[in-house]
Structures are given as structure tokens and as C-alpha cells.
mmCIF file with all atom_site columns, C-alpha atoms in Angstrom:
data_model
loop_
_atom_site.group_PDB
_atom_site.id
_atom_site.type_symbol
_atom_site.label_atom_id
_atom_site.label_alt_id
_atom_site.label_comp_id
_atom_site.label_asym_id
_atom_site.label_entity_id
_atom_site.label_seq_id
_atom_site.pdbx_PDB_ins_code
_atom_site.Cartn_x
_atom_site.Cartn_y
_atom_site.Cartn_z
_atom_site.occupancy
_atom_site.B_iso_or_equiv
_atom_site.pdbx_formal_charge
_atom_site.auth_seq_id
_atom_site.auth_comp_id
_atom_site.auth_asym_id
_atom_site.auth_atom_id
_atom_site.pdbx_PDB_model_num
ATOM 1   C CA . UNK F 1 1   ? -21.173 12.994  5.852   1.00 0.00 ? 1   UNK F CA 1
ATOM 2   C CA . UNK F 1 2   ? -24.585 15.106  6.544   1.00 0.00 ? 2   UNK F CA 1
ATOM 3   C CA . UNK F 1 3   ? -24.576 17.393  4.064   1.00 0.00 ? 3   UNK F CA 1
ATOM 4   C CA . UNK F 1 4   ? -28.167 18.714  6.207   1.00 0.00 ? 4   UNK F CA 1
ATOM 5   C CA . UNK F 1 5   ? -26.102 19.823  8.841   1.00 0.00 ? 5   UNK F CA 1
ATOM 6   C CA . UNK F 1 6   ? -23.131 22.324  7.256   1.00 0.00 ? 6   UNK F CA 1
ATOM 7   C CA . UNK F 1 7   ? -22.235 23.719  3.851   1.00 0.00 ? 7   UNK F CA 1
ATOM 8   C CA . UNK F 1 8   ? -20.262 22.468  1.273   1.00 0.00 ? 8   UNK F CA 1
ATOM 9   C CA . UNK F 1 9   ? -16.749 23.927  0.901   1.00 0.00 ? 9   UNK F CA 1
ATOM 10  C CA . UNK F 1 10  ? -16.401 25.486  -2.039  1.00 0.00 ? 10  UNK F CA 1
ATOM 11  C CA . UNK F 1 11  ? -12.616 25.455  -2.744  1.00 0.00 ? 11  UNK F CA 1
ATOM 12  C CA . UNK F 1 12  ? -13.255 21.967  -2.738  1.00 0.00 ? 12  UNK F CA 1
ATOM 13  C CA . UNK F 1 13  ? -12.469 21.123  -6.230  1.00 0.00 ? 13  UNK F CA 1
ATOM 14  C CA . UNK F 1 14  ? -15.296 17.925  -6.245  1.00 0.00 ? 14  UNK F CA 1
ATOM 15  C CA . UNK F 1 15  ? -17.987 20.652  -4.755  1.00 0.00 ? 15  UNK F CA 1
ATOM 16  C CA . UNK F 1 16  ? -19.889 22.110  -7.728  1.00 0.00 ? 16  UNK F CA 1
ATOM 17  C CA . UNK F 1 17  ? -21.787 25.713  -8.179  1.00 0.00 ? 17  UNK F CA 1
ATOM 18  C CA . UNK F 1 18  ? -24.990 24.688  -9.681  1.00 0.00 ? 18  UNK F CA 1
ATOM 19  C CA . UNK F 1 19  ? -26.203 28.777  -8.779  1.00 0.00 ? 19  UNK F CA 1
ATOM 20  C CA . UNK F 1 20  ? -26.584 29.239  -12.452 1.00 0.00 ? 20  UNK F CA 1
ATOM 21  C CA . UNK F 1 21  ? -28.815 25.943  -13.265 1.00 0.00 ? 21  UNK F CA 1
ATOM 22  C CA . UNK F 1 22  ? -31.522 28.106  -10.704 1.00 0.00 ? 22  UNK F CA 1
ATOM 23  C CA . UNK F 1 23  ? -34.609 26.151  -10.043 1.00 0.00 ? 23  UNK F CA 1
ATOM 24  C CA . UNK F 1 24  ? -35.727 26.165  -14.094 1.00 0.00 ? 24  UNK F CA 1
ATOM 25  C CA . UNK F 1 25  ? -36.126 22.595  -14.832 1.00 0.00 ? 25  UNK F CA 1
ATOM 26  C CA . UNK F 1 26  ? -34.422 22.221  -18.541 1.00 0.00 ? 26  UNK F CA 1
ATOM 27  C CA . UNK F 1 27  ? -31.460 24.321  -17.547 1.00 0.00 ? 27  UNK F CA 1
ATOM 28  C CA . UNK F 1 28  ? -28.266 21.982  -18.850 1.00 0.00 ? 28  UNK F CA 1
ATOM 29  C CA . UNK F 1 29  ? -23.994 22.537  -18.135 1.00 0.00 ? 29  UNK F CA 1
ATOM 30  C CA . UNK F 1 30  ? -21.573 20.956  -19.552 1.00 0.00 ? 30  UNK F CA 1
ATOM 31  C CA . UNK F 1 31  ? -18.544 20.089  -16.638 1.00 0.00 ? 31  UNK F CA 1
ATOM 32  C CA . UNK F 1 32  ? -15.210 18.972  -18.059 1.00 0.00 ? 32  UNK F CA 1
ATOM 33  C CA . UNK F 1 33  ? -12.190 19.095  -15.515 1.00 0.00 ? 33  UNK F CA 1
ATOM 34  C CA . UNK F 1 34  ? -9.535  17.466  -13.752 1.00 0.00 ? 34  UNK F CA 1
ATOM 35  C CA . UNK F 1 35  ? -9.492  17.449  -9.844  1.00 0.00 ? 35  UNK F CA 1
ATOM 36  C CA . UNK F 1 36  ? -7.227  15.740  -7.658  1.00 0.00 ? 36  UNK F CA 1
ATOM 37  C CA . UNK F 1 37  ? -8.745  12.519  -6.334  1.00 0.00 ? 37  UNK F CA 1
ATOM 38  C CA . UNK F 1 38  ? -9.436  12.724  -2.429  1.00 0.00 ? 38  UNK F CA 1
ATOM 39  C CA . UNK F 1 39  ? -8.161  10.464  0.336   1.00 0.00 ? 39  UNK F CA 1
ATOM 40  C CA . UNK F 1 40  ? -9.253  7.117   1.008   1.00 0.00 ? 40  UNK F CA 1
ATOM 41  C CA . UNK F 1 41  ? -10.733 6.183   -2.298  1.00 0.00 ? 41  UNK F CA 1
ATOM 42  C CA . UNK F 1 42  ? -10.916 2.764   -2.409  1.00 0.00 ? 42  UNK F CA 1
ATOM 43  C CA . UNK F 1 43  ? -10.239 -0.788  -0.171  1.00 0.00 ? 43  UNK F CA 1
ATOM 44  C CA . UNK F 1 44  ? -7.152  -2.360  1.181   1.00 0.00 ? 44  UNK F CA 1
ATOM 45  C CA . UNK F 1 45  ? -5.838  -3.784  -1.653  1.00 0.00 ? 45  UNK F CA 1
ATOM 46  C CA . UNK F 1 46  ? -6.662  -1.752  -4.362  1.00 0.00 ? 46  UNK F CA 1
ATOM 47  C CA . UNK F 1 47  ? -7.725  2.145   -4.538  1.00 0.00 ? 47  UNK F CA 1
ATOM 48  C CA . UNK F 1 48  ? -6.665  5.882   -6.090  1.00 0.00 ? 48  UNK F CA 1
ATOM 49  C CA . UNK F 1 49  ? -3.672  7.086   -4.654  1.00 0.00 ? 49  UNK F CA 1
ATOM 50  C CA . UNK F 1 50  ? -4.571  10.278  -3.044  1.00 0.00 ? 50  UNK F CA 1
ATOM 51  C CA . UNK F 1 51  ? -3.499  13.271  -5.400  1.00 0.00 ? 51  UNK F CA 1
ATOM 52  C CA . UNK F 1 52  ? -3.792  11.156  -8.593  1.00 0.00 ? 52  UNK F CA 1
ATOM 53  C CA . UNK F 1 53  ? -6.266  12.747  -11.569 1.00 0.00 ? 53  UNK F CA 1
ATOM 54  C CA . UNK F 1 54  ? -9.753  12.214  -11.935 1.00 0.00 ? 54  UNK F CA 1
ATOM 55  C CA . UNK F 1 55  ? -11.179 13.115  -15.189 1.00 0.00 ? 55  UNK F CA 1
ATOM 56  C CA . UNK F 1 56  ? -14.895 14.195  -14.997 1.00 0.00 ? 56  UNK F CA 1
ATOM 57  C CA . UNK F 1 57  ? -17.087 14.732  -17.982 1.00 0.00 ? 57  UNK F CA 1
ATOM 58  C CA . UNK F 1 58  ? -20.596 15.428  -16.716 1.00 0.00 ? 58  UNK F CA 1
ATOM 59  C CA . UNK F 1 59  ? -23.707 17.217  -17.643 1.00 0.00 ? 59  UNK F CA 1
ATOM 60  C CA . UNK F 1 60  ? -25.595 19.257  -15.193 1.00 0.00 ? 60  UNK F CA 1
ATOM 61  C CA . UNK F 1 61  ? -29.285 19.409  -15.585 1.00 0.00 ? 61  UNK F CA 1
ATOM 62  C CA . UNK F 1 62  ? -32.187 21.624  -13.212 1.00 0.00 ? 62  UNK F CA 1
ATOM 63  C CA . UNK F 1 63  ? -35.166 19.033  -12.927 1.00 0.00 ? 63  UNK F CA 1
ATOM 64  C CA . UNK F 1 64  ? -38.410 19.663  -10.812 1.00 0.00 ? 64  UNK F CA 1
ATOM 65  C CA . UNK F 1 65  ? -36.882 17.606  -8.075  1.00 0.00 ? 65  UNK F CA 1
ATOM 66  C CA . UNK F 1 66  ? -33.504 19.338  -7.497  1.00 0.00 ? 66  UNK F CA 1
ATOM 67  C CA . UNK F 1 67  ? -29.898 18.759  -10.047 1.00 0.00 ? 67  UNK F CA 1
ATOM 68  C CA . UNK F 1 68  ? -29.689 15.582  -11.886 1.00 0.00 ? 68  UNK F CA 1
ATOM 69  C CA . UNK F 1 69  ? -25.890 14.380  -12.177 1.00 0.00 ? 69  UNK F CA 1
ATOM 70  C CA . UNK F 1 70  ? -24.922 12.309  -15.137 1.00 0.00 ? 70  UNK F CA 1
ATOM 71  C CA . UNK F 1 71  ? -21.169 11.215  -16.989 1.00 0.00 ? 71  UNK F CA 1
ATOM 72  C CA . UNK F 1 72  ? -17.909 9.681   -16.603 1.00 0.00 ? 72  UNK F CA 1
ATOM 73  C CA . UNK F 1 73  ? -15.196 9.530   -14.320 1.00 0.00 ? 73  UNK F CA 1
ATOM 74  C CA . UNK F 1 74  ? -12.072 8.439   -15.403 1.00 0.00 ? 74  UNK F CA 1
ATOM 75  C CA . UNK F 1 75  ? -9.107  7.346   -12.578 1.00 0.00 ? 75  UNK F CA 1
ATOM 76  C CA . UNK F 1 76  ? -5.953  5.696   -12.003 1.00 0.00 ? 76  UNK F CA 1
ATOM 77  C CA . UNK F 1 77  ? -6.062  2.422   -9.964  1.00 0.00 ? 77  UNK F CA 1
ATOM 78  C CA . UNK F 1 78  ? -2.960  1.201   -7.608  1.00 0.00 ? 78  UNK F CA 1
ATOM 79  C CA . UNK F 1 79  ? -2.452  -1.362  -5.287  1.00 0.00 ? 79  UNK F CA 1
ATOM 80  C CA . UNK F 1 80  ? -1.008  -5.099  -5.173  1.00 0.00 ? 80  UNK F CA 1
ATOM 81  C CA . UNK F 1 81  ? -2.447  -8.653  -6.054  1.00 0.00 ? 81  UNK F CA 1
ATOM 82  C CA . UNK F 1 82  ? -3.895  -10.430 -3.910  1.00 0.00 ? 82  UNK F CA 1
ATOM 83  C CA . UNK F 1 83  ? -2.224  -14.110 -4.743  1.00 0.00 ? 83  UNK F CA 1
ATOM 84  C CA . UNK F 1 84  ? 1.425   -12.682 -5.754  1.00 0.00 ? 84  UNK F CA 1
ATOM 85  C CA . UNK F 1 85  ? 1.454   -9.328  -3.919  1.00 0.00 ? 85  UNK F CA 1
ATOM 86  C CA . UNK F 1 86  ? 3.088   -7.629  -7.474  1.00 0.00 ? 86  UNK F CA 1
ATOM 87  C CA . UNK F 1 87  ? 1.736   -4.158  -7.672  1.00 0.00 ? 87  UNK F CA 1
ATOM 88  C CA . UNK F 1 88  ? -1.536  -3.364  -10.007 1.00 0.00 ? 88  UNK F CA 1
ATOM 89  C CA . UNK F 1 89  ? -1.574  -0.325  -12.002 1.00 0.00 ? 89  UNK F CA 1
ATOM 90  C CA . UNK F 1 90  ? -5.079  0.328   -14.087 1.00 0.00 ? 90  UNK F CA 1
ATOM 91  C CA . UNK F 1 91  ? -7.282  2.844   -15.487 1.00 0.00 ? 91  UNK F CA 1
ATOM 92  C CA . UNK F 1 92  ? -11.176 2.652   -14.265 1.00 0.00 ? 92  UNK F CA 1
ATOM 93  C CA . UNK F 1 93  ? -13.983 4.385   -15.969 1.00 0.00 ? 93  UNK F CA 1
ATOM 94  C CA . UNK F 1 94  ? -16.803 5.101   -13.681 1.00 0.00 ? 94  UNK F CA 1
ATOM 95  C CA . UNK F 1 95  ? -20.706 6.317   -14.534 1.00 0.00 ? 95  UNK F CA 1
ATOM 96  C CA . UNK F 1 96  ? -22.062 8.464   -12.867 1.00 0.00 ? 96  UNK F CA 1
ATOM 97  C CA . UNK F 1 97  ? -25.941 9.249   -12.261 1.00 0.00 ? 97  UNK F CA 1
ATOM 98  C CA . UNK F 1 98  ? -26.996 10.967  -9.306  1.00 0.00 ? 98  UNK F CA 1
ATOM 99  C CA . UNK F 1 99  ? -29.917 13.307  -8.289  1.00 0.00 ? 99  UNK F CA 1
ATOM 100 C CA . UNK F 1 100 ? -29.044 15.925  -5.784  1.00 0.00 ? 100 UNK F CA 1
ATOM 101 C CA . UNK F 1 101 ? -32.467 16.885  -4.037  1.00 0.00 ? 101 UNK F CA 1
ATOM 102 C CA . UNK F 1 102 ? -33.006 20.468  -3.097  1.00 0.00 ? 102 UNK F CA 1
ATOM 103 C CA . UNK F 1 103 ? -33.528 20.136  0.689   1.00 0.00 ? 103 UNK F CA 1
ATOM 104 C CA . UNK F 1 104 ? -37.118 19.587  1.512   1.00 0.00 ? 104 UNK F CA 1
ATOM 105 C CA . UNK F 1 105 ? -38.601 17.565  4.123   1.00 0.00 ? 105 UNK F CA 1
ATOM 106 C CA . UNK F 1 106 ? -40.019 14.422  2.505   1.00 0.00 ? 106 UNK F CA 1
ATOM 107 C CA . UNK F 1 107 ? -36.502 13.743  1.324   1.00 0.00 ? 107 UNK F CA 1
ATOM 108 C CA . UNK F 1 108 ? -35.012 10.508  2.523   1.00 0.00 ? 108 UNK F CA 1
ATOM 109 C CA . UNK F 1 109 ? -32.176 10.992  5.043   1.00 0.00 ? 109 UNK F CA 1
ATOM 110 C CA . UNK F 1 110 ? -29.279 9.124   3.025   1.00 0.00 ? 110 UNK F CA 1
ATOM 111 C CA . UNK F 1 111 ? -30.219 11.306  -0.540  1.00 0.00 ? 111 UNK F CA 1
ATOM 112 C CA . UNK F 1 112 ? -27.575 13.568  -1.822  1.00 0.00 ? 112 UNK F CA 1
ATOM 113 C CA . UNK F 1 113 ? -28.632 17.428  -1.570  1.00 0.00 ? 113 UNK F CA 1
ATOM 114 C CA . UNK F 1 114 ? -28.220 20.637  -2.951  1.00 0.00 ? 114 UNK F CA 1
ATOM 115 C CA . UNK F 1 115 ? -26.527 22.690  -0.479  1.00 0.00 ? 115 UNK F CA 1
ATOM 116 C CA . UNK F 1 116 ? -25.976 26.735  -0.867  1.00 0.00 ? 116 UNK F CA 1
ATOM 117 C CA . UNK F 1 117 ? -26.302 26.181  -4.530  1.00 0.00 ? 117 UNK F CA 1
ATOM 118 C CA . UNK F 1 118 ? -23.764 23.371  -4.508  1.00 0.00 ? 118 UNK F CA 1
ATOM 119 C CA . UNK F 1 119 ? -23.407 19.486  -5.055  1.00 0.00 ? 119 UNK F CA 1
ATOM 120 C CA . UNK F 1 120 ? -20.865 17.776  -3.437  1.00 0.00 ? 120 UNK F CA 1
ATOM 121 C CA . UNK F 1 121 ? -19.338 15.081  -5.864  1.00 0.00 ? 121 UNK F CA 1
ATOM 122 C CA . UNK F 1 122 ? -17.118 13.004  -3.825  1.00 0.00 ? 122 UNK F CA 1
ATOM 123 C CA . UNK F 1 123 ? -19.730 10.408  -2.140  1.00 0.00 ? 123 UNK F CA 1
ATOM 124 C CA . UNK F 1 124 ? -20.675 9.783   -5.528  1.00 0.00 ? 124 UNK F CA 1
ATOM 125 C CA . UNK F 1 125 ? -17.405 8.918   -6.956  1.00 0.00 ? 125 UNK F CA 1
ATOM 126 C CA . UNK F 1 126 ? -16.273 6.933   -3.736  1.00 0.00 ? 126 UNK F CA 1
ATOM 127 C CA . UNK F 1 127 ? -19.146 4.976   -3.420  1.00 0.00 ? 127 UNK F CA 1
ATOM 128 C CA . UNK F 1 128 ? -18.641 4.581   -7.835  1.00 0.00 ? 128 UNK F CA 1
ATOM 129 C CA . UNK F 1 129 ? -14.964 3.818   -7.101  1.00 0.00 ? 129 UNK F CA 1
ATOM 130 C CA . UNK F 1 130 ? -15.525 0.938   -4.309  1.00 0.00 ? 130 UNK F CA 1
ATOM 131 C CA . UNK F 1 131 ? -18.379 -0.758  -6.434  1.00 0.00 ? 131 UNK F CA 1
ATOM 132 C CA . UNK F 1 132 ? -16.532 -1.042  -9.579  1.00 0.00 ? 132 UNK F CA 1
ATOM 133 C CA . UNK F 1 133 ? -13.060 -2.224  -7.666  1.00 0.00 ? 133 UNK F CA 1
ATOM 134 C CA . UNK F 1 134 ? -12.536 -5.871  -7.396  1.00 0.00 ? 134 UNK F CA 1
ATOM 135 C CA . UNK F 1 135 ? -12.880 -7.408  -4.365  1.00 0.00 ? 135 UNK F CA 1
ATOM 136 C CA . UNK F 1 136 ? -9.760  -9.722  -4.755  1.00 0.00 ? 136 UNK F CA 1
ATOM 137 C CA . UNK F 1 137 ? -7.370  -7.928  -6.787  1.00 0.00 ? 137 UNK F CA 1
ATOM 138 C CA . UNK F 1 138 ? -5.192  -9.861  -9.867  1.00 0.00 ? 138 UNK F CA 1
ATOM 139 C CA . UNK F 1 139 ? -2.121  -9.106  -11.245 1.00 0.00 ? 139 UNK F CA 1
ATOM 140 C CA . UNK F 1 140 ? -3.539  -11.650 -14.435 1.00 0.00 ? 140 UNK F CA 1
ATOM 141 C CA . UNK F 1 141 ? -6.480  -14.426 -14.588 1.00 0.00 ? 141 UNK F CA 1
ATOM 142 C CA . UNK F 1 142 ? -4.458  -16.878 -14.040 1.00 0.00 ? 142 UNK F CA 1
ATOM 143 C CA . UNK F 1 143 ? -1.753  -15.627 -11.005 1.00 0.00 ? 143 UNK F CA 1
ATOM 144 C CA . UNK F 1 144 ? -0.271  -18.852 -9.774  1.00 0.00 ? 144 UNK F CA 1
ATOM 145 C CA . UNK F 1 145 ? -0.103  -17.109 -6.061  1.00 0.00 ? 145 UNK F CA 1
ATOM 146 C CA . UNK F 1 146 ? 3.050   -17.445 -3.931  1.00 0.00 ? 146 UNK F CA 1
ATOM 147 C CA . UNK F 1 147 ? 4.631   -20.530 -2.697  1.00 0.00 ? 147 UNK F CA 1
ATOM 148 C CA . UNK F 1 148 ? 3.111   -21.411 0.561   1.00 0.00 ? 148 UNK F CA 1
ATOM 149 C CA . UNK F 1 149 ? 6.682   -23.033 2.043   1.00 0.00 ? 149 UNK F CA 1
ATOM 150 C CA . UNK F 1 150 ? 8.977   -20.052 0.803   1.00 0.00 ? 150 UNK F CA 1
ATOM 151 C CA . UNK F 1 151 ? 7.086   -17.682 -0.592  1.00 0.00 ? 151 UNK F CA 1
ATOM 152 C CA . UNK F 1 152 ? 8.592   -17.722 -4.098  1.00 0.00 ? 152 UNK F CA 1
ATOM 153 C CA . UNK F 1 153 ? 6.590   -15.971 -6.873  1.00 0.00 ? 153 UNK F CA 1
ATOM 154 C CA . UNK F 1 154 ? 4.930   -19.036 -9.190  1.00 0.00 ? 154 UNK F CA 1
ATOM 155 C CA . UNK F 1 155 ? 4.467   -16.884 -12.092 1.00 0.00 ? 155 UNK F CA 1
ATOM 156 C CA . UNK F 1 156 ? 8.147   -16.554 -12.186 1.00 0.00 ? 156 UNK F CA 1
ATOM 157 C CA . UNK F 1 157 ? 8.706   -20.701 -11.790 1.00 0.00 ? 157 UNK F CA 1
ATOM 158 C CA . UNK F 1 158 ? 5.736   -23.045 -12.399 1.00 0.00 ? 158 UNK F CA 1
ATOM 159 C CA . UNK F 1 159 ? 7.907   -26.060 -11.752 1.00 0.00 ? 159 UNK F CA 1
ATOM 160 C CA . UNK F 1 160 ? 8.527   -24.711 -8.165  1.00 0.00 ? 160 UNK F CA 1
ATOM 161 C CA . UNK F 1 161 ? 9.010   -27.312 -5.759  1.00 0.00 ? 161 UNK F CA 1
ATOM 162 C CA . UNK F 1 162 ? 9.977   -28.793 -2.348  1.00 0.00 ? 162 UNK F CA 1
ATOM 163 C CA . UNK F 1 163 ? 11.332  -32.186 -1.773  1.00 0.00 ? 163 UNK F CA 1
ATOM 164 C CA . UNK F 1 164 ? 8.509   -33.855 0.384   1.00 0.00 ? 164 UNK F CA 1
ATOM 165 C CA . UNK F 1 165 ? 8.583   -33.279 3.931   1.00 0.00 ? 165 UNK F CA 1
ATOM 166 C CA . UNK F 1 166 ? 7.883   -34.793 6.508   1.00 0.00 ? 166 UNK F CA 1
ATOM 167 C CA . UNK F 1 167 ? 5.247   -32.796 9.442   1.00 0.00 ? 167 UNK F CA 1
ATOM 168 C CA . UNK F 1 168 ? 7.738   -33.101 12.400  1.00 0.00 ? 168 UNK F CA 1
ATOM 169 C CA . UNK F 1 169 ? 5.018   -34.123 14.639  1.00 0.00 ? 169 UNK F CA 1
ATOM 170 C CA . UNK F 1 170 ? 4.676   -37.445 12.777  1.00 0.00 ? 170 UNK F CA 1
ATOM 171 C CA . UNK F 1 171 ? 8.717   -37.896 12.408  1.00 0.00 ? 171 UNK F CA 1
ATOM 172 C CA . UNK F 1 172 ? 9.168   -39.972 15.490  1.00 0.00 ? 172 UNK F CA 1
ATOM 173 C CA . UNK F 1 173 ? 6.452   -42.622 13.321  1.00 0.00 ? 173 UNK F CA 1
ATOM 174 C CA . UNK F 1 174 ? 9.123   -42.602 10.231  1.00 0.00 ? 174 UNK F CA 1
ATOM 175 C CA . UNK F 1 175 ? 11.886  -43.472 12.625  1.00 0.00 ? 175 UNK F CA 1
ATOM 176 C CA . UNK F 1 176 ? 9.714   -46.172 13.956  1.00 0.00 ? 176 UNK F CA 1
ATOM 177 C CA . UNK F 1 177 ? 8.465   -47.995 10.590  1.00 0.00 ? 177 UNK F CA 1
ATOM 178 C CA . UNK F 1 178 ? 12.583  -47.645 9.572   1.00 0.00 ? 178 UNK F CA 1
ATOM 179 C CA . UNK F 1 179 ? 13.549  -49.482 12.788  1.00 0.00 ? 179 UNK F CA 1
ATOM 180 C CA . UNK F 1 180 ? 11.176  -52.035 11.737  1.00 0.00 ? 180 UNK F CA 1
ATOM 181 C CA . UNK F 1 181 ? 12.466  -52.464 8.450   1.00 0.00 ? 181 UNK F CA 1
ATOM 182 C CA . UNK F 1 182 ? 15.988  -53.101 10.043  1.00 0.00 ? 182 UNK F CA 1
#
């Protein structure tokens, strides 16, 4: 998302008013609130269902440079293990430090800007979300996986087992070394 290109929408409940900060470096808010999470925050296996809370404590301060972002996020994880495919439930508590330039032209193209007197705080907490998530999701340390032959759950049977079997492309050899034996 450009933010150089439209405004921010302000029912947005992640979009901030920051009108009151002005441009006197010092100025401090306090933000404590709940919004609904957005969609699409997180990976494949593992993210924050769309709707869930997220629990922001942050302080709002004016610097020289534009509106320096700092606190906590607090969400709800879901999503499945990897080796078992059980589902995951977790909490995840996220800082946050960001500085939101007032627009300018020496400002790199990728930096997060004040726009109409508003920061936008859901790159911040979806690029937070997908660095802190684990890239291969466990149910525990130690998840024994899934049988590869039947897919039965090892956690619930560590003495799983098949008889040994025999790859049926090699089964015409075991009928010929039994022939021999005869």
C-alpha cells in the first residue's frame, strides 16, 4: 500500500488521528484500545483469524522527523501443526516501534507516513505479526508427526506400526529367492 498516493480511512479502527500531537516535538498520547484484527494477518499455517482482538497499548510521540510509534500488541494465534495437522491456539505479544515521517521529499519510498494527520497501523502490525510467527508451526517440541503409511496421529500411539512390506516393484524378486529355496 502507497500511503503517498490516497488518504487514510479514518473509520478504520488501525488508522490513528495524530491532529492533536501537531508538529511540537515532545507532544506524547497515551493509545489503549481494542480493534478487530484485519484480514490476512499471517501465513498458511498459522495467522489471526480475521475479526479476532488486538490489544494495543502504545504511546504517541511528535519528534522533529514526523510521529514516533512505540508499545505492544497483544493477539490471538490459530492455525494447525505442521507434523500432526491438530489445531494451534496461542497468544502473541508483539513490539512495536515505528516512525511515521511527515511527507517530505528526501523520505525513502518504503517509510511509513503521516497522512492527513493520520498513521496507518496495520503494515506495522502485519509485518510484526509475520516476523514473530513460526515458520513451521508445532502443536509441542516434540510432535511425533503423522504416520506416513496411514496417517495415524503418533502422539496418540508411539508404538505405531506396520508389518514390513514389501515395495511391489521388487515382489516378483521375493517370489524368485522362495522358488529357490524350494
Amino acid at each position: 500500500m502507497n500511503t503517498r498516493q490516497h488518504s487514510l480511512d479514518a473509520r478504520s479502527p488501525l488508522v490513528l488521528e495524530v491532529h492533536e500531537l501537531g508538529r511540537r516535538a515532545g507532544t506524547m498520547k497515551k493509545v489503549t484500545r481494542t480493534v478487530p484484527a484485519p484480514q490476512g494477518l499471517g501465513l498458511e499455517m498459522i495467522g489471526v483469524p480475521a475479526g479476532s482482538d488486538v490489544d494495543l497499548e502504545l504511546r504517541l510521540e511528535s519528534v522533529v522527523e514526523g510521529v514516533y510509534v512505540s508499545g505492544t500488541a497483544e493477539v490471538e494465534l490459530a492455525g494447525e501443526c505442521a507434523r500432526c495437522l491438530r489445531p494451534i491456539e496461542d497468544d502473541l505479544e508483539l513490539d512495536l516501534q515505528e516512525l511515521f515521517f511527515y511527507p517530505d521529499d528526501d523520505i525513502e519510498e518504503d517509510a511509513h507516513l503521516v497522512v492527513d494527520e493520520r498513521v496507518d497501523l496495520e503494515p506495522l502490525i502485519r509485518d510484526a505479526v509475520v516476523l514473530d510467527l513460526p515458520f513451521t508451526p508445532l502443536c509441542r517440541e516434540d510432535c511425533a508427526g503423522l504416520c506416513v503409511l496411514c496417517g495415524a496421529n503418533l502422539n496418540d500411539d508411539p508404538d505405531h506400526g506396520h508389518e514390513d512390506r514389501i515395495d511391489p516393484r521388487w515382489g516378483k524378486l521375493l517370489d524368485l529367492t522362495e522358488d529357490a529355496e524350494n
